[in-house]
Coordinates of C-alpha atoms (C1' of nucleotides) in Angstrom, one line a residue:
Chain S
X99 CA 19.2 -18.3 55.4
X100 CA 16.1 -16.1 55.3
X101 CA 13.6 -16.9 58.0
X102 CA 10.8 -18.0 55.8
X103 CA 12.9 -20.5 54.0
X104 CA 12.8 -22.9 56.9
X105 CA 9.0 -22.9 56.9
X106 CA 9.0 -23.2 53.2
X107 CA 11.3 -26.1 53.0
X108 CA 9.0 -27.9 55.3
X109 CA 6.2 -27.2 52.9
X110 CA 8.3 -28.4 50.0
X111 CA 8.5 -31.8 51.5
X112 CA 4.8 -31.8 52.1
X113 CA 4.2 -30.7 48.6
X114 CA 6.5 -33.0 46.7
X115 CA 4.6 -35.9 48.2
X116 CA 1.1 -34.7 47.8
X117 CA 0.6 -32.1 45.1
X118 CA 3.3 -32.2 42.6
X119 CA 1.9 -33.2 39.3
X120 CA 2.9 -36.6 38.1
X121 CA 5.7 -36.9 35.6
X122 CA 4.9 -35.5 32.2
X123 CA 2.0 -37.3 30.6
X124 CA 2.0 -39.9 27.8
X125 CA 4.3 -39.2 24.9
X126 CA 2.3 -37.3 22.3
X127 CA 4.1 -37.6 19.1
X128 CA 6.8 -35.3 18.1
X129 CA 8.7 -32.8 20.1
X130 CA 8.4 -29.1 19.8
X131 CA 4.6 -29.1 20.1
X132 CA 3.2 -25.7 20.4
X133 CA 1.4 -24.8 23.6
X134 CA -1.8 -23.2 22.6
X135 CA -2.8 -19.9 24.2
X136 CA -6.1 -18.8 25.5
X137 CA -8.4 -17.5 22.7
X138 CA -11.1 -15.0 23.2
X139 CA -13.8 -15.0 24.4
X140 CA -12.2 -15.1 27.8
X141 CA -14.4 -17.5 29.8
X142 CA -13.3 -20.6 28.1
X143 CA -9.8 -20.1 26.8
X144 CA -8.3 -23.0 24.9
X145 CA -5.0 -24.7 25.4
X146 CA -3.2 -27.9 24.9
X147 CA -2.4 -29.9 28.0
X148 CA 1.3 -30.5 28.6
X149 CA 1.5 -32.6 31.7
X150 CA -0.6 -34.4 34.3
X151 CA -3.7 -32.6 35.5
X152 CA -4.6 -32.0 39.1
X153 CA -8.2 -32.7 40.0
X154 CA -9.7 -29.8 41.8
X155 CA -11.3 -30.4 45.2
X156 CA -15.0 -30.9 45.0
X157 CA -17.4 -28.1 45.9
X158 CA -14.8 -25.4 46.0
X159 CA -16.1 -21.9 45.3
X160 CA -14.4 -20.0 42.5
X161 CA -12.5 -17.0 43.9
X162 CA -12.6 -13.6 42.4
X163 CA -9.0 -12.2 42.3
X164 CA -10.0 -9.2 40.3
X165 CA -11.1 -7.5 43.4
X166 CA -7.8 -7.9 45.1
X167 CA -6.5 -4.8 46.8
X168 CA -2.8 -4.9 47.9
X169 CA -3.3 -2.7 50.9
X170 CA -6.2 -4.6 52.2
X171 CA -5.6 -8.2 51.1
X172 CA -1.9 -8.8 50.8
X173 CA -0.6 -11.3 53.3
X174 CA 3.1 -11.4 52.7
X175 CA 3.7 -13.9 55.5
X176 CA 1.6 -16.6 53.9
X177 CA 4.0 -19.6 53.7
X178 CA 2.6 -20.6 50.3
X179 CA 3.4 -17.1 49.0
X180 CA 6.9 -17.3 50.5
X181 CA 7.5 -20.6 48.9
X182 CA 6.2 -19.4 45.5
X183 CA 8.4 -16.3 45.7
X184 CA 11.4 -18.4 46.4
X185 CA 10.5 -20.7 43.5
X186 CA 10.0 -17.7 41.2
X187 CA 13.4 -16.4 42.2
X188 CA 14.9 -19.8 41.4
X189 CA 13.1 -20.1 38.0
X190 CA 13.8 -16.5 37.1
X191 CA 17.6 -17.0 37.7
X192 CA 17.6 -20.3 35.8
X193 CA 15.8 -18.8 32.8
X194 CA 17.2 -15.4 32.8
X195 CA 14.0 -13.5 33.4
X196 CA 14.5 -9.8 33.0
X197 CA 13.7 -7.5 36.0
X198 CA 10.3 -6.5 34.7
X199 CA 9.1 -10.1 34.3
X200 CA 10.4 -11.0 37.8
X201 CA 8.6 -8.0 39.4
X202 CA 5.4 -8.8 37.5
X203 CA 5.4 -12.4 38.6
X204 CA 6.1 -11.3 42.2
X205 CA 3.0 -9.0 42.1
X206 CA 0.9 -11.7 40.5
X207 CA 1.9 -14.2 43.2
X208 CA 0.9 -11.8 46.0
X209 CA -2.6 -11.5 44.4
X210 CA -3.0 -15.2 43.9
X211 CA -1.5 -16.7 47.0
X212 CA -2.1 -14.2 49.8
X213 CA -5.1 -16.1 51.0
X214 CA -4.0 -19.6 50.0
X215 CA -4.4 -22.5 52.4
X216 CA -3.1 -26.1 52.2
X217 CA -5.1 -28.4 50.0
X218 CA -6.3 -25.6 47.7
X219 CA -5.5 -25.4 44.0
X220 CA -5.5 -22.3 41.8
X221 CA -7.5 -22.6 38.6
X222 CA -6.5 -21.0 35.4
X223 CA -10.0 -19.5 35.0
X224 CA -9.6 -17.8 38.4
X225 CA -6.4 -16.0 37.8
X226 CA -6.6 -15.3 34.1
X227 CA -9.0 -12.3 34.3
X228 CA -7.3 -10.8 37.4
X229 CA -3.8 -11.0 35.9
X230 CA -4.8 -10.1 32.4
X231 CA -6.6 -6.9 33.5
X232 CA -3.5 -5.8 35.4
X233 CA -1.2 -6.6 32.5
X234 CA 0.7 -9.4 34.4
X235 CA 2.1 -12.4 32.7
X236 CA -0.2 -15.4 33.2
X237 CA 2.2 -17.8 31.6
X238 CA 5.2 -17.1 33.9
X239 CA 3.0 -17.1 37.0
X240 CA 1.5 -20.4 35.9
X241 CA 5.0 -21.8 35.6
X242 CA 5.7 -20.9 39.2
X243 CA 2.3 -22.2 40.5
X244 CA 2.8 -25.5 38.6
X245 CA 6.3 -25.9 40.0
X246 CA 5.0 -25.8 43.6
X247 CA 2.1 -28.0 42.6
X248 CA -0.9 -25.8 43.3
X249 CA -2.0 -25.2 39.7
X250 CA -5.1 -26.7 38.1
X251 CA -5.5 -26.0 34.4
X252 CA -9.2 -25.9 33.7
X253 CA -9.0 -24.6 30.1
X254 CA -10.6 -26.7 27.4
X255 CA -8.0 -28.1 25.1
X256 CA -8.2 -26.2 21.8
X257 CA -8.5 -29.5 19.9
X258 CA -11.8 -30.2 21.6
X259 CA -13.2 -26.8 20.7
X260 CA -12.0 -27.2 17.1
X261 CA -13.5 -30.7 16.8
X262 CA -16.8 -29.6 18.1
X263 CA -16.9 -26.8 15.5
X264 CA -16.0 -29.0 12.7
X265 CA -18.4 -31.8 13.5
X266 CA -21.3 -29.3 13.7
X267 CA -23.8 -29.9 10.9
X268 CA -22.9 -33.6 10.2
X269 CA -25.7 -36.1 10.6
X270 CA -25.5 -37.8 14.0
X271 CA -25.0 -41.3 12.7
X272 CA -22.1 -40.2 10.5
X273 CA -20.7 -37.8 13.1
X274 CA -20.3 -40.7 15.6
X275 CA -17.9 -42.5 13.3
X276 CA -16.1 -39.4 12.2
X277 CA -15.5 -38.2 15.8
X278 CA -14.2 -41.6 16.8
X279 CA -11.8 -41.6 13.9
X280 CA -10.6 -38.0 14.5
X281 CA -10.0 -38.7 18.2
X282 CA -8.1 -41.9 17.4
X283 CA -5.9 -40.0 14.9
X284 CA -5.3 -37.3 17.5
X285 CA -4.8 -39.3 20.7
X286 CA -3.6 -42.6 19.2
X287 CA -4.9 -46.0 20.4
X288 CA -3.8 -49.6 21.0
X289 CA -2.7 -50.1 17.4
X290 CA -2.6 -46.5 16.2
X291 CA 0.1 -43.9 16.7
X292 CA -1.1 -40.4 17.6
X293 CA -0.7 -38.1 14.5
X294 CA 0.5 -34.6 14.4
X295 CA -2.3 -32.2 15.2
X296 CA -1.9 -30.5 11.8
X297 CA -2.5 -33.8 10.2
X298 CA -5.9 -34.2 12.0
X299 CA -6.8 -30.6 11.0
X300 CA -5.9 -31.3 7.4
X301 CA -7.8 -34.6 7.3
X302 CA -11.1 -33.4 8.7
X303 CA -11.0 -30.1 6.8
X304 CA -10.4 -31.9 3.6
X305 CA -13.4 -34.2 3.8
X306 CA -15.8 -31.9 5.7
X307 CA -17.6 -30.6 2.6
X308 CA -18.1 -34.2 1.5
X309 CA -19.4 -35.3 4.9
X310 CA -21.9 -32.4 4.9
X311 CA -23.2 -33.3 1.5
X312 CA -23.6 -36.9 2.5
X313 CA -25.3 -35.8 5.7
X314 CA -28.2 -34.5 3.6
X315 CA -28.7 -37.8 1.9
X316 CA -27.6 -40.5 4.4
X317 CA -27.9 -41.2 8.1
X318 CA -24.9 -43.4 8.4
X319 CA -21.6 -44.1 6.7
X320 CA -22.9 -47.6 6.1
X321 CA -25.2 -46.2 3.4
X322 CA -22.4 -44.5 1.4
X323 CA -21.7 -46.4 -1.8
X324 CA -18.8 -46.7 -4.1
X325 CA -20.8 -44.6 -6.5
X326 CA -21.2 -41.8 -3.9
X327 CA -17.4 -41.7 -3.4
X328 CA -16.7 -41.6 -7.2
X329 CA -19.2 -38.8 -7.6
X330 CA -17.4 -36.7 -5.0
X331 CA -14.0 -37.5 -6.5
X332 CA -15.1 -36.6 -10.0
X333 CA -15.8 -33.1 -8.9
X334 CA -12.2 -32.7 -7.8
X335 CA -8.8 -32.5 -9.5
X336 CA -5.1 -32.9 -8.8
X337 CA -4.0 -32.9 -5.2
X338 CA -7.5 -32.1 -3.9
X339 CA -8.7 -35.4 -5.4
X340 CA -5.7 -37.3 -4.2
X341 CA -6.0 -36.1 -0.7
X342 CA -9.7 -36.4 -0.4
X343 CA -9.5 -40.1 -1.4
X344 CA -6.6 -40.7 0.9
X345 CA -8.5 -39.2 3.8
X346 CA -11.8 -41.0 3.0
X347 CA -9.8 -44.3 2.8
X348 CA -8.5 -43.6 6.3
X349 CA -12.0 -42.9 7.6
X350 CA -13.7 -45.9 6.0
X351 CA -10.8 -48.1 6.9
X352 CA -11.2 -47.2 10.6
X353 CA -15.0 -47.7 10.4
X354 CA -14.5 -51.1 8.9
X355 CA -12.1 -52.1 11.6
X356 CA -14.5 -51.1 14.3
X357 CA -17.3 -52.9 12.5
X358 CA -19.6 -49.9 12.0
X359 CA -19.6 -50.5 8.2
X360 CA -19.6 -53.8 6.3
X361 CA -18.0 -52.9 3.1
X362 CA -15.3 -50.3 2.4
X363 CA -16.6 -48.1 -0.5
X364 CA -13.2 -46.6 -1.2
X365 CA -11.4 -49.9 -1.8
X366 CA -9.9 -50.5 -5.2
X367 CA -10.2 -46.8 -6.2
X368 CA -6.8 -45.8 -7.6
X369 CA -5.1 -42.7 -6.2
X370 CA -2.8 -42.4 -9.1
X371 CA 0.8 -41.3 -9.2
X372 CA 1.5 -37.6 -8.6
X373 CA 3.2 -36.0 -11.6
X374 CA 6.0 -33.6 -10.6
X375 CA 6.8 -30.7 -12.8
X376 CA 10.4 -29.7 -13.5
X377 CA 11.8 -27.7 -10.6
X378 CA 12.8 -24.2 -11.8
X379 CA 15.6 -22.1 -10.5
X380 CA 14.8 -18.8 -8.8
X381 CA 15.4 -15.7 -10.8
X382 CA 18.4 -13.8 -9.4
X383 CA 16.3 -10.7 -8.7
X384 CA 13.9 -12.6 -6.5
X385 CA 16.9 -13.9 -4.4
X386 CA 18.3 -10.4 -4.2
X387 CA 15.0 -8.9 -3.1
X388 CA 14.9 -11.4 -0.3
X389 CA 18.4 -10.8 0.7
X390 CA 17.8 -7.1 0.9
X391 CA 14.6 -7.7 3.0
X392 CA 16.3 -9.3 5.9
X393 CA 18.1 -6.9 8.2
X394 CA 18.0 -8.5 11.6
X395 CA 20.9 -10.8 12.6
X396 CA 18.7 -13.7 13.3
X397 CA 16.9 -13.4 10.0
X398 CA 20.1 -13.1 8.1
X399 CA 21.4 -16.3 9.7
X400 CA 18.2 -18.1 8.9
X401 CA 18.5 -17.0 5.3
X402 CA 22.1 -18.1 5.0
X403 CA 21.3 -21.5 6.4
X404 CA 18.5 -22.0 3.9
X405 CA 20.3 -20.6 0.9
X406 CA 23.8 -22.0 1.5
X407 CA 23.1 -25.2 3.4
X408 CA 19.6 -26.0 2.1
X409 CA 18.3 -26.3 5.7
X410 CA 14.6 -26.5 6.2
X411 CA 13.0 -24.0 8.4
X412 CA 12.1 -26.7 11.0
X413 CA 15.8 -27.7 11.1
X414 CA 16.8 -24.1 11.6
X415 CA 14.4 -23.7 14.5
X416 CA 15.7 -26.8 16.1
X417 CA 19.4 -25.9 15.9
X418 CA 21.1 -25.8 19.2
X419 CA 24.0 -23.6 20.2
X420 CA 26.5 -26.5 20.2
X421 CA 25.5 -27.5 16.7
X422 CA 27.6 -24.5 15.7
X423 CA 31.3 -25.0 16.0
X424 CA 32.9 -21.7 15.1
X425 CA 36.4 -22.8 16.0
X426 CA 36.4 -25.8 13.7
X427 CA 34.1 -24.1 11.2
X428 CA 31.6 -26.9 11.4
X429 CA 27.8 -26.9 11.5
X430 CA 25.5 -29.8 12.4
X431 CA 22.1 -29.6 10.7
X432 CA 19.6 -32.4 11.6
X433 CA 22.5 -34.6 12.4
X434 CA 24.5 -33.9 9.2
X435 CA 27.9 -32.3 9.7
X436 CA 28.6 -29.5 7.2
X437 CA 31.6 -27.3 6.7
X438 CA 30.9 -23.6 7.3
X439 CA 31.6 -21.2 4.6
X440 CA 32.7 -17.6 5.0
X441 CA 29.2 -16.1 4.6
X442 CA 27.6 -18.4 7.2
X443 CA 30.5 -17.9 9.5
X444 CA 30.1 -14.1 9.3
X445 CA 26.3 -13.9 9.9
X446 CA 26.6 -16.5 12.6
X447 CA 29.2 -14.4 14.5
X448 CA 26.9 -11.4 14.0
X449 CA 24.0 -13.2 15.5
X450 CA 25.9 -14.7 18.4
X451 CA 27.2 -11.2 19.3
X452 CA 23.7 -9.9 19.3
X453 CA 22.3 -12.8 21.2
X454 CA 24.9 -12.4 24.0
X455 CA 24.3 -8.7 24.3
X456 CA 20.5 -8.9 24.4
X457 CA 20.0 -12.1 26.4
X458 CA 23.2 -12.7 28.4
X459 CA 21.4 -14.9 31.0
X460 CA 19.0 -16.9 28.9
X461 CA 18.9 -20.6 29.6
X462 CA 17.5 -21.5 26.2
X463 CA 20.0 -23.6 24.3
X464 CA 18.5 -23.1 20.9
X465 CA 20.6 -21.2 18.5
X466 CA 17.8 -18.9 17.4
X467 CA 15.8 -17.3 20.2
X468 CA 13.6 -14.2 20.5
X469 CA 12.3 -12.2 23.4
X470 CA 9.6 -14.8 24.1
X471 CA 11.6 -17.9 23.9
X472 CA 14.6 -16.4 25.7
X473 CA 12.5 -16.8 28.9
X474 CA 11.9 -20.5 28.3
X475 CA 13.7 -23.3 26.6
X476 CA 11.7 -23.9 23.4
X477 CA 12.4 -23.1 19.8
X478 CA 11.1 -20.0 18.0
X479 CA 7.8 -20.4 16.2
X480 CA 7.6 -21.1 12.5
X481 CA 6.0 -17.8 11.8
X482 CA 8.7 -15.7 13.4
X483 CA 11.2 -17.4 11.0
X484 CA 9.1 -17.1 7.8
X485 CA 7.5 -13.7 8.4
X486 CA 10.5 -11.6 7.2
X487 CA 10.2 -13.2 3.7
X488 CA 6.4 -13.3 3.6
X489 CA 5.1 -12.3 0.2
X490 CA 8.4 -12.7 -1.6
X491 CA 9.1 -15.2 -4.3
X492 CA 12.3 -16.4 -2.6
X493 CA 11.0 -17.8 0.8
X494 CA 13.3 -19.9 2.9
X495 CA 11.8 -23.1 1.4
X496 CA 12.3 -21.8 -2.2
X497 CA 15.9 -20.7 -1.4
X498 CA 16.5 -24.2 -0.1
X499 CA 15.0 -25.9 -3.2
X500 CA 17.0 -23.5 -5.4
X501 CA 20.2 -24.4 -3.6
X502 CA 19.7 -28.1 -4.1
X503 CA 18.9 -27.5 -7.7
X504 CA 21.9 -25.4 -8.2
X505 CA 24.1 -28.1 -6.7
X506 CA 22.6 -30.6 -9.2
X507 CA 23.2 -28.2 -12.1
X508 CA 26.8 -27.3 -11.2
X509 CA 27.8 -30.7 -10.1
X510 CA 26.0 -32.6 -12.8
X511 CA 22.6 -34.3 -12.3
X512 CA 23.9 -37.0 -9.9
X513 CA 21.3 -38.2 -7.5
X514 CA 23.7 -40.0 -5.3
X515 CA 25.8 -36.9 -4.8
X516 CA 22.7 -34.9 -3.9
X517 CA 21.4 -37.4 -1.4
X518 CA 24.8 -37.4 0.3
X519 CA 25.3 -33.7 0.4
X520 CA 21.9 -32.7 1.6
X521 CA 20.6 -35.9 3.2
X522 CA 17.8 -36.2 0.8
X523 CA 15.7 -39.3 0.3
X524 CA 16.8 -41.3 -2.7
X525 CA 13.5 -40.6 -4.6
X526 CA 13.7 -36.9 -3.9
X527 CA 17.3 -36.7 -5.0
X528 CA 16.4 -38.4 -8.3
X529 CA 13.7 -35.8 -8.8
X530 CA 16.2 -33.0 -8.4
X531 CA 18.6 -34.7 -10.7
X532 CA 15.9 -35.2 -13.3
X533 CA 14.9 -31.5 -13.1
X534 CA 18.6 -30.5 -13.5
X535 CA 18.9 -32.8 -16.5
X536 CA 15.8 -31.3 -18.1
X537 CA 17.1 -27.8 -17.5
X538 CA 20.5 -28.6 -18.8
X539 CA 19.0 -30.0 -22.0
X540 CA 16.9 -26.9 -22.7
X541 CA 18.5 -24.1 -20.7
X542 CA 16.8 -21.3 -22.6
X543 CA 13.3 -22.4 -22.0
X544 CA 11.9 -20.9 -18.8
X545 CA 8.2 -20.5 -18.0
X546 CA 7.7 -18.4 -14.8
X547 CA 4.1 -19.6 -14.6
X548 CA 5.1 -23.1 -13.7
X549 CA 8.1 -22.0 -11.6
X550 CA 7.7 -23.1 -7.9
X551 CA 9.2 -19.7 -7.1
X552 CA 6.0 -17.9 -8.0
X553 CA 3.8 -19.9 -5.8
X554 CA 1.4 -17.9 -3.7
X555 CA 2.9 -14.5 -4.6
X556 CA 2.8 -11.8 -7.2
X557 CA 6.3 -10.5 -7.7
Chain U
dT886 C1' 5.8 0.0 42.5
dG887 C1' 2.0 0.7 39.3
dC888 C1' 0.1 2.3 35.1
dT889 C1' -0.2 3.0 29.9
dT890 C1' 1.0 1.9 25.3
dG891 C1' 3.3 0.3 20.9
dT892 C1' 4.5 -3.5 18.5
dG893 C1' 7.0 -7.9 17.7
dG894 C1' 5.8 -12.1 17.6
dG895 C1' 2.5 -16.0 18.8
dT896 C1' -1.9 -18.8 17.7
dT897 C1' -5.2 -20.6 14.7
dA898 C1' -6.9 -22.2 10.4
dT899 C1' -6.2 -23.5 5.7
dA900 C1' -4.3 -24.9 1.2
dG901 C1' -0.6 -26.8 -1.2
dC902 C1' 3.8 -29.0 -1.7
dC903 C1' 7.5 -32.2 -0.1
dT904 C1' 9.2 -36.5 1.9
dT905 C1' 9.2 -41.1 3.3
Chain V
dA1046 C1' -0.2 -44.2 -0.4
dA1047 C1' 0.3 -41.9 3.7
dG1048 C1' 1.9 -38.4 6.5
dG1049 C1' 4.4 -34.2 7.5
dC1050 C1' 6.0 -29.6 6.5
dT1051 C1' 5.6 -24.8 4.9
dA1052 C1' 3.5 -20.5 3.6
dT1053 C1' 0.1 -17.4 4.6
dA1054 C1' -3.6 -14.3 6.7
dA1055 C1' -6.3 -12.6 10.4
dC1056 C1' -6.3 -11.7 14.9
dC1057 C1' -4.5 -10.3 19.3
dC1058 C1' -1.5 -11.2 23.4
dA1059 C1' 2.7 -10.3 26.2
dC1060 C1' 6.6 -7.9 26.8
dA1061 C1' 9.4 -3.8 27.1
dA1062 C1' 9.8 0.8 27.8
dG1063 C1' 8.6 5.1 29.5
dC1064 C1' 6.8 7.7 33.1
dA1065 C1' 4.8 9.1 37.6

DNA sequence: TGCTTGTGGGTTATAGCCTT
DNA sequence: AAGGCTATAACCCACAAGCA
């Protein structure tokens, strides 16, 4: 055993009792949350907390690691540094960090921990400028520091910064209720589940123009009348109107519950049923253009999964290695077992070969990984999956819709069959079946303007 | 070991559609 | 009716690779 390990193990005991962060914090909704990254300007980078926070000791001066000089300041015998290097080695092995990353983390730890003494914590704001200017990975270093329990994350959560920006300009009396409502949506409460962050973004963005307008006329939500709400709604159409009403209902419902308003001005205003158009099949040339656009093994596999198995991009990202059973030619997508066809089998083999060659040591169990996620254990981001088909008519989602429609057309418009094959909700399956029926009745009529395939793009 | 650099891919914000 | 998911664009970070 290397000499420093003995010291270090002593410290480990000390540490586990005193400084190791508590178990991961309260459950916050769905898995696969993204960890935000610092955003410029540097001094107050944003992030989303993932686990318990350590409180920093009071009155501790902020250190300036940017002046660190290896010759002058390195103290390689510091036991904390030794323990951290040992931990980095362990984490690196476990996650298959490439040589470059391991060396970088090693250098970063020397900078941060050479002068470290017991009881101190290392703040994100202290190390970020020093490591960034030297091109060292802040994220991997933070992983090691967190593991040995000396890291304090002092970044402001990105949600807070976002909320502050969005509440700006709203009259104080209204703002109080809106802020309370938004926080409750985000964090959850005694009788309220925490919502997905994107839901909160959507909600507040949707009604912000309305709130700004009301801020000019009213001081408090209490003064908003049913007439005010109707006026706002009259200016909107379609899904804009639907959503605005739904969100206002959510806001006023909360305000009523907490007693800040007496009467809910949105009650008994009908949202109305959403009219769905007939789903249109994709033109073959759109599909061909997308197929031609994907050249990398991972993208080809994603395309096959969407186009053949009607998998949603979220489901593709979540796929684990053991969801793929090459031997038995089976595939498990979101819990549904599907037989694997020739094409999928082929691109899957291609990808697995590539994956093995490029990241032989990765500890990530997800089927699809990239150079970032190979170092950790999370899924790839949504963007990385959808980017190759950006700007094309046949996106992953469109290919998926097309596949389901095709099944309905070739197998007959049978909702039960669709629900079974693709695991669709009954209502959704009926919608596909209806579209198929409409298309079968008038197969020659096709209007590209209403086709979902043309959404957001100019072919 | 340390420095520079190109770029693949990540984050954020927003609108619209899909699912339950 | 409510909530969640996806596509997209702008912006920019982190990694890999090359070199000294």
